XYZ file of C-alpha atoms in Angstrom:
481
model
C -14.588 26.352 27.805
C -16.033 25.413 24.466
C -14.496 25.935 21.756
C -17.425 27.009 19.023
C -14.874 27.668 16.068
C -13.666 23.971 15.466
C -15.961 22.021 17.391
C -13.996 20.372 20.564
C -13.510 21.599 24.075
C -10.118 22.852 25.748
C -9.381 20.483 28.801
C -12.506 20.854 31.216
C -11.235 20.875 34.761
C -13.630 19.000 36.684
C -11.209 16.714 38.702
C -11.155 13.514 36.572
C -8.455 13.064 34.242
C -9.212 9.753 33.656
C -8.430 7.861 30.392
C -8.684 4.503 29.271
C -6.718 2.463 27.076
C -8.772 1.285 24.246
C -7.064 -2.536 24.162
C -6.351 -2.094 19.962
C -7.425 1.792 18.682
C -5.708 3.847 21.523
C -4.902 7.245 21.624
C -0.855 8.504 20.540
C -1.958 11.206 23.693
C 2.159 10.989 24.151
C 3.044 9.991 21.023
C 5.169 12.190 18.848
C 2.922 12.349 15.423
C 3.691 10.810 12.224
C 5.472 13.489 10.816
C 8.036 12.096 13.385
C 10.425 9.126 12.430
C 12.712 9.006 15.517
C 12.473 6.229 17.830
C 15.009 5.656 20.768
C 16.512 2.456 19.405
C 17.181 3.659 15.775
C 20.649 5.028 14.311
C 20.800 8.217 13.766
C 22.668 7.254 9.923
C 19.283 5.445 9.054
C 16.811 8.133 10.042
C 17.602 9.990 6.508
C 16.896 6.744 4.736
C 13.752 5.598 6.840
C 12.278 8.910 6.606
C 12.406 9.123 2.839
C 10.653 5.658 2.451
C 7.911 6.603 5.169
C 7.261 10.292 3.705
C 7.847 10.178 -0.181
C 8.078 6.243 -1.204
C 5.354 4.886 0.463
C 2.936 7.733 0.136
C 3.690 7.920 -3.824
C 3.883 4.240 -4.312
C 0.173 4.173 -2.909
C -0.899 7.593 -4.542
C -0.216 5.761 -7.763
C -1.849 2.464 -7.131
C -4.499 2.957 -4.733
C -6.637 5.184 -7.258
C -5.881 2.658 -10.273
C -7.000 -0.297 -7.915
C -10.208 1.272 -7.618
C -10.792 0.852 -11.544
C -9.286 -2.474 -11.566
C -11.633 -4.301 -8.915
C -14.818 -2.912 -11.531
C -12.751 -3.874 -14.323
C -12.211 -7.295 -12.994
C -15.887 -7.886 -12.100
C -17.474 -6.581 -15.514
C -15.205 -7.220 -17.872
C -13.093 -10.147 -16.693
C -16.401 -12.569 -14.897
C -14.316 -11.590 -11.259
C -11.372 -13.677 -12.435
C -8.009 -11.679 -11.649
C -6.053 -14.037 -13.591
C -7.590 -12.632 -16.799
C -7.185 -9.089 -15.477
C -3.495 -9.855 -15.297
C -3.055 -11.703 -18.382
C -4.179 -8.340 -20.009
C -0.777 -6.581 -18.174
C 0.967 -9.782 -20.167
C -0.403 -8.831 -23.336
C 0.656 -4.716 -22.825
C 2.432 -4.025 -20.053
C 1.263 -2.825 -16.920
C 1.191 1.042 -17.967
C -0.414 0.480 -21.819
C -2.820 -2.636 -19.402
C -4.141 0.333 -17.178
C -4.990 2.604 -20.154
C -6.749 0.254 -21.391
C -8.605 -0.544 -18.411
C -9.412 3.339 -18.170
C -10.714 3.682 -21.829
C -13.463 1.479 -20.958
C -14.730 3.463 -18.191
C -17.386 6.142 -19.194
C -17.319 9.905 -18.241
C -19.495 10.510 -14.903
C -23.243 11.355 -15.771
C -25.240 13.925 -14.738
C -27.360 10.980 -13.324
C -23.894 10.260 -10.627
C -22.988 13.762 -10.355
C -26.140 14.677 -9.077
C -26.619 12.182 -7.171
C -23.304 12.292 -5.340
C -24.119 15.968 -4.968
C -27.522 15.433 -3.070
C -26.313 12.391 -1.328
C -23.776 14.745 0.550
C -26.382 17.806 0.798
C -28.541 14.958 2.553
C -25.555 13.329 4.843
C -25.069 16.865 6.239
C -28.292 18.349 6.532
C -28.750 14.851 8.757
C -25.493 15.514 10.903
C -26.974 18.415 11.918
C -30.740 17.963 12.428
C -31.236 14.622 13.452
C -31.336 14.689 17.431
C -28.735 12.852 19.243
C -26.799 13.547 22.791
C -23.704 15.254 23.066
C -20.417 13.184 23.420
C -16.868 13.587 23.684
C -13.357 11.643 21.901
C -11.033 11.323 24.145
C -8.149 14.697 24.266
C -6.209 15.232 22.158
C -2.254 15.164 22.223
C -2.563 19.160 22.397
C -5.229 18.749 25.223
C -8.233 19.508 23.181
C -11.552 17.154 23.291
C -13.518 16.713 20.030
C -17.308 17.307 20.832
C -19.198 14.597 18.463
C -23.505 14.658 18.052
C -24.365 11.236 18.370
C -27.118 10.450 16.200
C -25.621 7.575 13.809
C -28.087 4.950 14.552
C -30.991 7.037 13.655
C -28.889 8.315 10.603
C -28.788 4.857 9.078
C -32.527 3.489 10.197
C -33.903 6.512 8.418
C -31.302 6.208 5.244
C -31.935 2.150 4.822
C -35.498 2.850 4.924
C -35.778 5.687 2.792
C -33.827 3.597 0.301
C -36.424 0.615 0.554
C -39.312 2.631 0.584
C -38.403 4.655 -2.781
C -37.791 1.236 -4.478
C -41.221 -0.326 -3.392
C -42.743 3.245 -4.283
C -41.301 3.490 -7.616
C -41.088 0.161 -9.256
C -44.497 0.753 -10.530
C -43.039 3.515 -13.057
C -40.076 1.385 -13.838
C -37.642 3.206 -11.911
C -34.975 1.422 -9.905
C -31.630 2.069 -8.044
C -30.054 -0.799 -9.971
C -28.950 1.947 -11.903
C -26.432 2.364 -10.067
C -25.140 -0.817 -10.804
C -25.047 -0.283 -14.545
C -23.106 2.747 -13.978
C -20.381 1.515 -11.679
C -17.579 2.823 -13.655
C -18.877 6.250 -13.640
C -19.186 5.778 -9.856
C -15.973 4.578 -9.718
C -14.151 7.444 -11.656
C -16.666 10.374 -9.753
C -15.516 8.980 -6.534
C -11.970 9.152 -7.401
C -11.957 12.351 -8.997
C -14.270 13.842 -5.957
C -11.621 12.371 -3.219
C -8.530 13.502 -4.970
C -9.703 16.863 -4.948
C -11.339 16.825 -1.342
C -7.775 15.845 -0.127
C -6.160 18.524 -1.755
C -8.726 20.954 -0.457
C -8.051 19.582 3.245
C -4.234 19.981 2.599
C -5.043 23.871 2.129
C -7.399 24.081 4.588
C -5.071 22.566 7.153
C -2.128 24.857 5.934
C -4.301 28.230 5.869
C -7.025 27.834 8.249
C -6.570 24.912 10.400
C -9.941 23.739 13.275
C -7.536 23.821 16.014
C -4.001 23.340 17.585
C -3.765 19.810 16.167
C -2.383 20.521 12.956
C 1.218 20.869 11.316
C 3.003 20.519 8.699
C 5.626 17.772 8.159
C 7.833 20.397 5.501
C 6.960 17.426 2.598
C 4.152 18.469 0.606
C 3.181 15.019 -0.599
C 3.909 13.391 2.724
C 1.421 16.270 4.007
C -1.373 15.283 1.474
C -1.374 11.729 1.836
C -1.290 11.603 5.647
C -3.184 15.012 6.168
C -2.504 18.653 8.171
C -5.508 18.385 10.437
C -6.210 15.652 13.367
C -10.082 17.326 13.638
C -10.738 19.470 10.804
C -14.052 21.084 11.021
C -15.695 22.731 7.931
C -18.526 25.264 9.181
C -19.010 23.278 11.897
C -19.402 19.579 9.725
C -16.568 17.518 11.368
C -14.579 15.994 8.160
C -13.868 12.192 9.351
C -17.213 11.930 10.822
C -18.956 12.791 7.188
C -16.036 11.015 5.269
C -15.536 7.967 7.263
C -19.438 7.820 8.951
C -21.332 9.765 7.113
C -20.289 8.365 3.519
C -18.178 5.574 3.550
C -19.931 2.953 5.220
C -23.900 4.501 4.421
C -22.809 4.034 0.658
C -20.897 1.054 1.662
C -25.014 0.140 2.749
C -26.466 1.316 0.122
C -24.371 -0.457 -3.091
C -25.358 -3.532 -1.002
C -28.920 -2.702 -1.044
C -28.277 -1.805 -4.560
C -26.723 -4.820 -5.599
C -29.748 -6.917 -3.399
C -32.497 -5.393 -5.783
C -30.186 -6.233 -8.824
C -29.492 -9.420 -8.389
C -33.155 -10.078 -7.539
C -34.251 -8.099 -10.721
C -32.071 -10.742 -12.519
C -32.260 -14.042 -10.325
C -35.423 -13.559 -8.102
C -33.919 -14.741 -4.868
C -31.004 -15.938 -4.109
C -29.635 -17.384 -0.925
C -25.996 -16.240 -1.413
C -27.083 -12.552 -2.400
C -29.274 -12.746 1.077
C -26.713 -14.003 3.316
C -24.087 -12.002 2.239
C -26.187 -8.864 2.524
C -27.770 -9.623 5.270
C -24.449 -10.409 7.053
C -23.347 -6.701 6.104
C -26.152 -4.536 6.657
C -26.607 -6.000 10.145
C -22.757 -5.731 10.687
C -22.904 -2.087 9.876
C -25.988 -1.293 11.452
C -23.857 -2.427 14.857
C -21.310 0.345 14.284
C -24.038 3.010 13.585
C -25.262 1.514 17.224
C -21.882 1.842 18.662
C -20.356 4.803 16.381
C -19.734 7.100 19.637
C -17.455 4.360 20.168
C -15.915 4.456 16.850
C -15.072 7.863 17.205
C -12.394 6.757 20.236
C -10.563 4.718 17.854
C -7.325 5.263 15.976
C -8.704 6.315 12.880
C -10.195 9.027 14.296
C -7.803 9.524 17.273
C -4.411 9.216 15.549
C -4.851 8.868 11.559
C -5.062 12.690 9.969
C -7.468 13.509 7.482
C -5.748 13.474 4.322
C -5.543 10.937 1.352
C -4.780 8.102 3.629
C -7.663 7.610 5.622
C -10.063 9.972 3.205
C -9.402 9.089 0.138
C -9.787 5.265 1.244
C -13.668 6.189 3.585
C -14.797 8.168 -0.354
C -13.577 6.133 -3.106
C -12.036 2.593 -1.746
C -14.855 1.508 0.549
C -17.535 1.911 -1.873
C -15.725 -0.015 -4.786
C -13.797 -2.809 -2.746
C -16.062 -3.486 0.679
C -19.152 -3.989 -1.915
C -17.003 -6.051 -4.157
C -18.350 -9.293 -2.839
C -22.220 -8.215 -3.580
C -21.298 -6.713 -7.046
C -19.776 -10.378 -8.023
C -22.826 -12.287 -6.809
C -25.337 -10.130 -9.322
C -23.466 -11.933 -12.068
C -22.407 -15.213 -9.844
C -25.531 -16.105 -8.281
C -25.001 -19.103 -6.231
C -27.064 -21.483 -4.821
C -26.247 -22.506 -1.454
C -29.304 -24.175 0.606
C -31.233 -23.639 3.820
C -28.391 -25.662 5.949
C -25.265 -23.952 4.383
C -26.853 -20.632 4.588
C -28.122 -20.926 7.978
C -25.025 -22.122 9.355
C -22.843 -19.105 7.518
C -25.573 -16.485 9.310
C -25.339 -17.851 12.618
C -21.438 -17.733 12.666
C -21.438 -14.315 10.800
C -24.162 -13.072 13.500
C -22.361 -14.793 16.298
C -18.491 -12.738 15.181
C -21.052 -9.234 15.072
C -22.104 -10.318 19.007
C -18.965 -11.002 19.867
C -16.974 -7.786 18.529
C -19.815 -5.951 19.824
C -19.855 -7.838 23.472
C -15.348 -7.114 23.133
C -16.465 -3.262 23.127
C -19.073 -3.338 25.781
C -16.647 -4.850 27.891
C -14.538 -1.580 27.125
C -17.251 0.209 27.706
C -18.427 -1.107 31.010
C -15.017 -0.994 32.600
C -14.447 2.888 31.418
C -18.397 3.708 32.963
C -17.572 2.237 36.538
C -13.543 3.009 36.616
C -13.468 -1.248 36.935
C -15.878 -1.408 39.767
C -17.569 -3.868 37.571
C -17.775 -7.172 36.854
C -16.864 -9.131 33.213
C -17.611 -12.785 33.362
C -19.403 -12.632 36.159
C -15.442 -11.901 38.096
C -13.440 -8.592 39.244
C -11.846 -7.331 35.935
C -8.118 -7.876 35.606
C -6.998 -3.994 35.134
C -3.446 -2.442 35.175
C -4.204 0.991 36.570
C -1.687 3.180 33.865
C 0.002 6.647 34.189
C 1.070 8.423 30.794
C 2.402 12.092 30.493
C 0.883 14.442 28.143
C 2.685 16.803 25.363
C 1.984 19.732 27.521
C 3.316 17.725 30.690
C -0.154 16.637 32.478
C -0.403 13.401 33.876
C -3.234 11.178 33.313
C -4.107 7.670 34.545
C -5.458 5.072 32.335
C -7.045 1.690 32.353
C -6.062 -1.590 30.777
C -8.191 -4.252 30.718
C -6.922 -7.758 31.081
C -10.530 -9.507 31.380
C -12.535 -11.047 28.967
C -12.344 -11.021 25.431
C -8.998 -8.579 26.411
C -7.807 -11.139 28.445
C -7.604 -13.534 25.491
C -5.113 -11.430 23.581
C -4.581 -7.762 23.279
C -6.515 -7.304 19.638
C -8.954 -10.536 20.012
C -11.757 -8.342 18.747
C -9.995 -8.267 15.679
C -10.738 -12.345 14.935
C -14.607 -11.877 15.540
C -13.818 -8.911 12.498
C -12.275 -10.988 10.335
C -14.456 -14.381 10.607
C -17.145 -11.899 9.758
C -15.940 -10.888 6.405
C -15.064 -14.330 5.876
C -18.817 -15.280 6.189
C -19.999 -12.930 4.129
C -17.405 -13.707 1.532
C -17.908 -17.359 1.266
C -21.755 -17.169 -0.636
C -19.069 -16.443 -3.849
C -17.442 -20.124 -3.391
C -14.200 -20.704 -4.450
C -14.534 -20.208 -8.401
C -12.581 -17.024 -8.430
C -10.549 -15.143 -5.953
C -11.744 -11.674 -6.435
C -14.789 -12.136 -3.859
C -12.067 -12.910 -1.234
C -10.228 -9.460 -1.778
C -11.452 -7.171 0.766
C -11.093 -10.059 3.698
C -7.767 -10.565 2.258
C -7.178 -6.691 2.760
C -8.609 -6.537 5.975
C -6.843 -9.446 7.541
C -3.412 -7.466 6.111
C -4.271 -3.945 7.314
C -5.442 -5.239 10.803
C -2.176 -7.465 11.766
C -0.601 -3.728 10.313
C -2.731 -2.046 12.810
C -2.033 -3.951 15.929
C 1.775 -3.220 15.047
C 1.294 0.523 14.968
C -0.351 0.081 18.044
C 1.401 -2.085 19.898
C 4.477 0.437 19.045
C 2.269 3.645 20.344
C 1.013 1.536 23.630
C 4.665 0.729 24.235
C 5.549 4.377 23.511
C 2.971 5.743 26.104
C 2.584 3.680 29.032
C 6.200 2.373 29.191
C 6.646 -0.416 31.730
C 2.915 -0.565 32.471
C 2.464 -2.108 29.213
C 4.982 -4.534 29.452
C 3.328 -5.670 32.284
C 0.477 -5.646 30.586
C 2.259 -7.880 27.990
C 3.268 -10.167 31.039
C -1.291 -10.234 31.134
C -2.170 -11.038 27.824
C 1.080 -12.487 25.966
C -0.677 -12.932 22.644
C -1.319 -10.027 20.131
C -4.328 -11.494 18.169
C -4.303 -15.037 18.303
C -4.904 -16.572 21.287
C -1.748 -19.458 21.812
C -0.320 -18.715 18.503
C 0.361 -14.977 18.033
């Protein structure tokens, strides 16, 4: 029966209760959520203690820095030529508190320019969601049985977007207008963006304490715990799901777009420039994959386990735009010139990590289609038929694959992910380390990742994943770790 006031479907009951484990972004169906610190193994004496760090420490330590880091990466790039050991020797002169004020004084006030534009960027992004064709599709249920009802028309969202953008610069450079812009006004961007997501987040912690979407809400009885981790697990605002605009809809098109952006500045500047190219290049076809695959995406555990609060909001509106572009924003002012051999070989291995992550998830993909009456490397899969109970006591039967790329190690996709960044990173050279920041990032918050999941995989299949364990011994690495 559908649900029409949040946007997911009860639990249909057609017969197939299928499910399939996701090999690295799998569902907590049986997990206890966040809110919940207990674990079997733990002393009851340190559960006080542990929950404290995980519910006020943490969440305030990053509340504090998270926003500030935003304004330091621009900081770094304009004012300090991308070299973090000048940002830092500006701490050494103040200290760290009179360093950031200082760092804030020099940003300017937000325009009516980036208002406005921020404000008709999301009129556009949602108009799209909802008239843009696209099929119907389903996430996987919930723990409280409910199944999120997506419209899948991502793809077509960011053809018509990137080409929109290009055809308003070729269409308007004859009056002198261009979206560089944009680029001049990157602290105002900056500061909008974290003034707009602070105050989104504190508008979903209401939402999600007065009028939550559906049954996968609650309250963890800390209010700042609650607002950096989020009430909702779906919320729905007049029928605009929230991590699908946030994460989809704006994160990674304006993650697009400041490279575009950054493209037609550096040109305006330089003319062309092979580093500029590759690195854009690398990106834009990177995230024109996940628009390709975003269904996919939305059976992942951002979507699937991480609420929508400051956490994973905050960091789709006001860290992805500043710190994912950061390597595109240093090459305006760094142009490098690398030469047809270097930047043909850095393309091919970039393109060659996109085929392969995207080859890891068809593999997921085929297997969940045909219920592993399929074949991956031209052989029977490798599968570990699973059972796992639900919150509300159902069984369901699951999938894990121990073929292919998942037969390599149980987050292998995540390699392909990281060489990727490292392509596009490595047009900067090695003059300064600020280019290298978001790989850095992303190799940290992935090897976090496959912990969290390894501990909810272990949590809901039991000894099925230990035997899948037995499979695929490695975690990432294949023969190392």
């Amino acid at each position: 029966m559908a649900d029409h006031t949040n946007g997911s479907v009860q639990r249909r009951n057609n017969g197939d209760d299928r499910d399939f484990h996701d090999n690295g972004d799998t569902s907590e169906s049986v997990v206890k959520d966040n809110n919940s610190t207990h674990s079997p193994g733990q002393s009851l004496s340190t559960q006080p203690v542990k929950r404290f760090v995980n519910q006020t420490l943490v969440p305030i330590t990053l509340l504090l820095i998270m926003p500030n880091f935003v304004i330091v990466i621009w900081y770094t790039i304009v004012h300090c030529h991308g070299s973090y050991f000048k940002m830092v020797s500006v701490m050494f002169e103040k200290s760290v508190f009179s360093g950031l004020v200082h760092i804030w004084s020099l940003t300017r006030s937000p325009s009516p320019v980036i208002i406005w534009s921020l404000v008709l960027y999301c009129a556009y992004a949602l108009a799209m969601m909802k008239l843009l064709p696209g099929k119907t599709v389903y996430g996987p249920m919930t723990p409280k049985g409910n199944i999120p009802e997506y419209k899948d028309n991502g793809f077509l969202f960011f053809v018509l977007t990137i080409g929109m953008f290009w055809a308003l610069v070729l269409l308007l450079r004859p009056f002198g207008i261009s979206p560089s812009i944009y680029y001049d006004k990157m602290d105002e961007i900056c500061v909008t963006l974290n003034i707009f997501s602070l105050v989104f987040c504190a508008f979903l912690y209401l939402k999600g304490k007065l009028a939550p979407s559906s049954t996968d809400s609650g309250s963890s009885g800390n209010i700042i715990f609650d607002y950096y981790w989020g009430m909702e697990l779906y919320p729905r605002i007049f029928g605009f799901d929230v991590k699908v605009f946030t994460n989809c809809r704006f994160g990674l098109m304006i993650w697009a777009l400041m490279v575009c952006i950054h493209a037609v500045k550096s040109y305006e500047l330089h003319g062309f420039v092979d580093s500029m190219f590759v690195s854009a290049l690398l990106q834009i076809v990177y995230l024109a994959k996940f628009y390709w695959w975003e269904a996919g995406y939305l059976s992942t555990i951002d979507i699937m386990v991480d609420r929508a609060g400051f956490y994973i909001c905050w960091g789709c509106l006001a860290l992805v735009p500043v710190l994912y572009t950061s390597v595109t924003c240093y090459l305006v002012t760094h142009p490098v010139r690398l030469g047809l051999a270097v930047s043909a070989a850095m393309i091919f291995i970039g393109l060659l990590s996109i085929y392969t992550n995207y080859e890891a998830d068809a593999q997921k993909q085929k297997v969940r289609k045909t219920n592993g009456d399929c074949l991956i490397w031209g052989k029977t899969p490798d599968i570990i038929r699973a059972k796992y109970q639900l919150e509300n006591g159902g069984i369901k039967d699951s999938i894990l694959l121990a073929s292919g790329w998942w037969g390599m190690s149980r987050h292998f996709h995540y390699i392909p992910e990281i060489m990727l960044a490292l392509m596009w990173t490595l047009p900067a050279l090695f003059e300064n380390m600020m280019p290298y920041s978001y790989v850095i990032i992303l190799t940290i918050i992935l090897t976090h990742r496959s912990s969290r999941d390894e501990e909810k995989c272990s949590s809901k299949y039991g000894h099925f994943w230990r035997q899948y364990c037995n499979k695929v011994p490695y975690r990432i690495i294949p023969n190392l770790f």
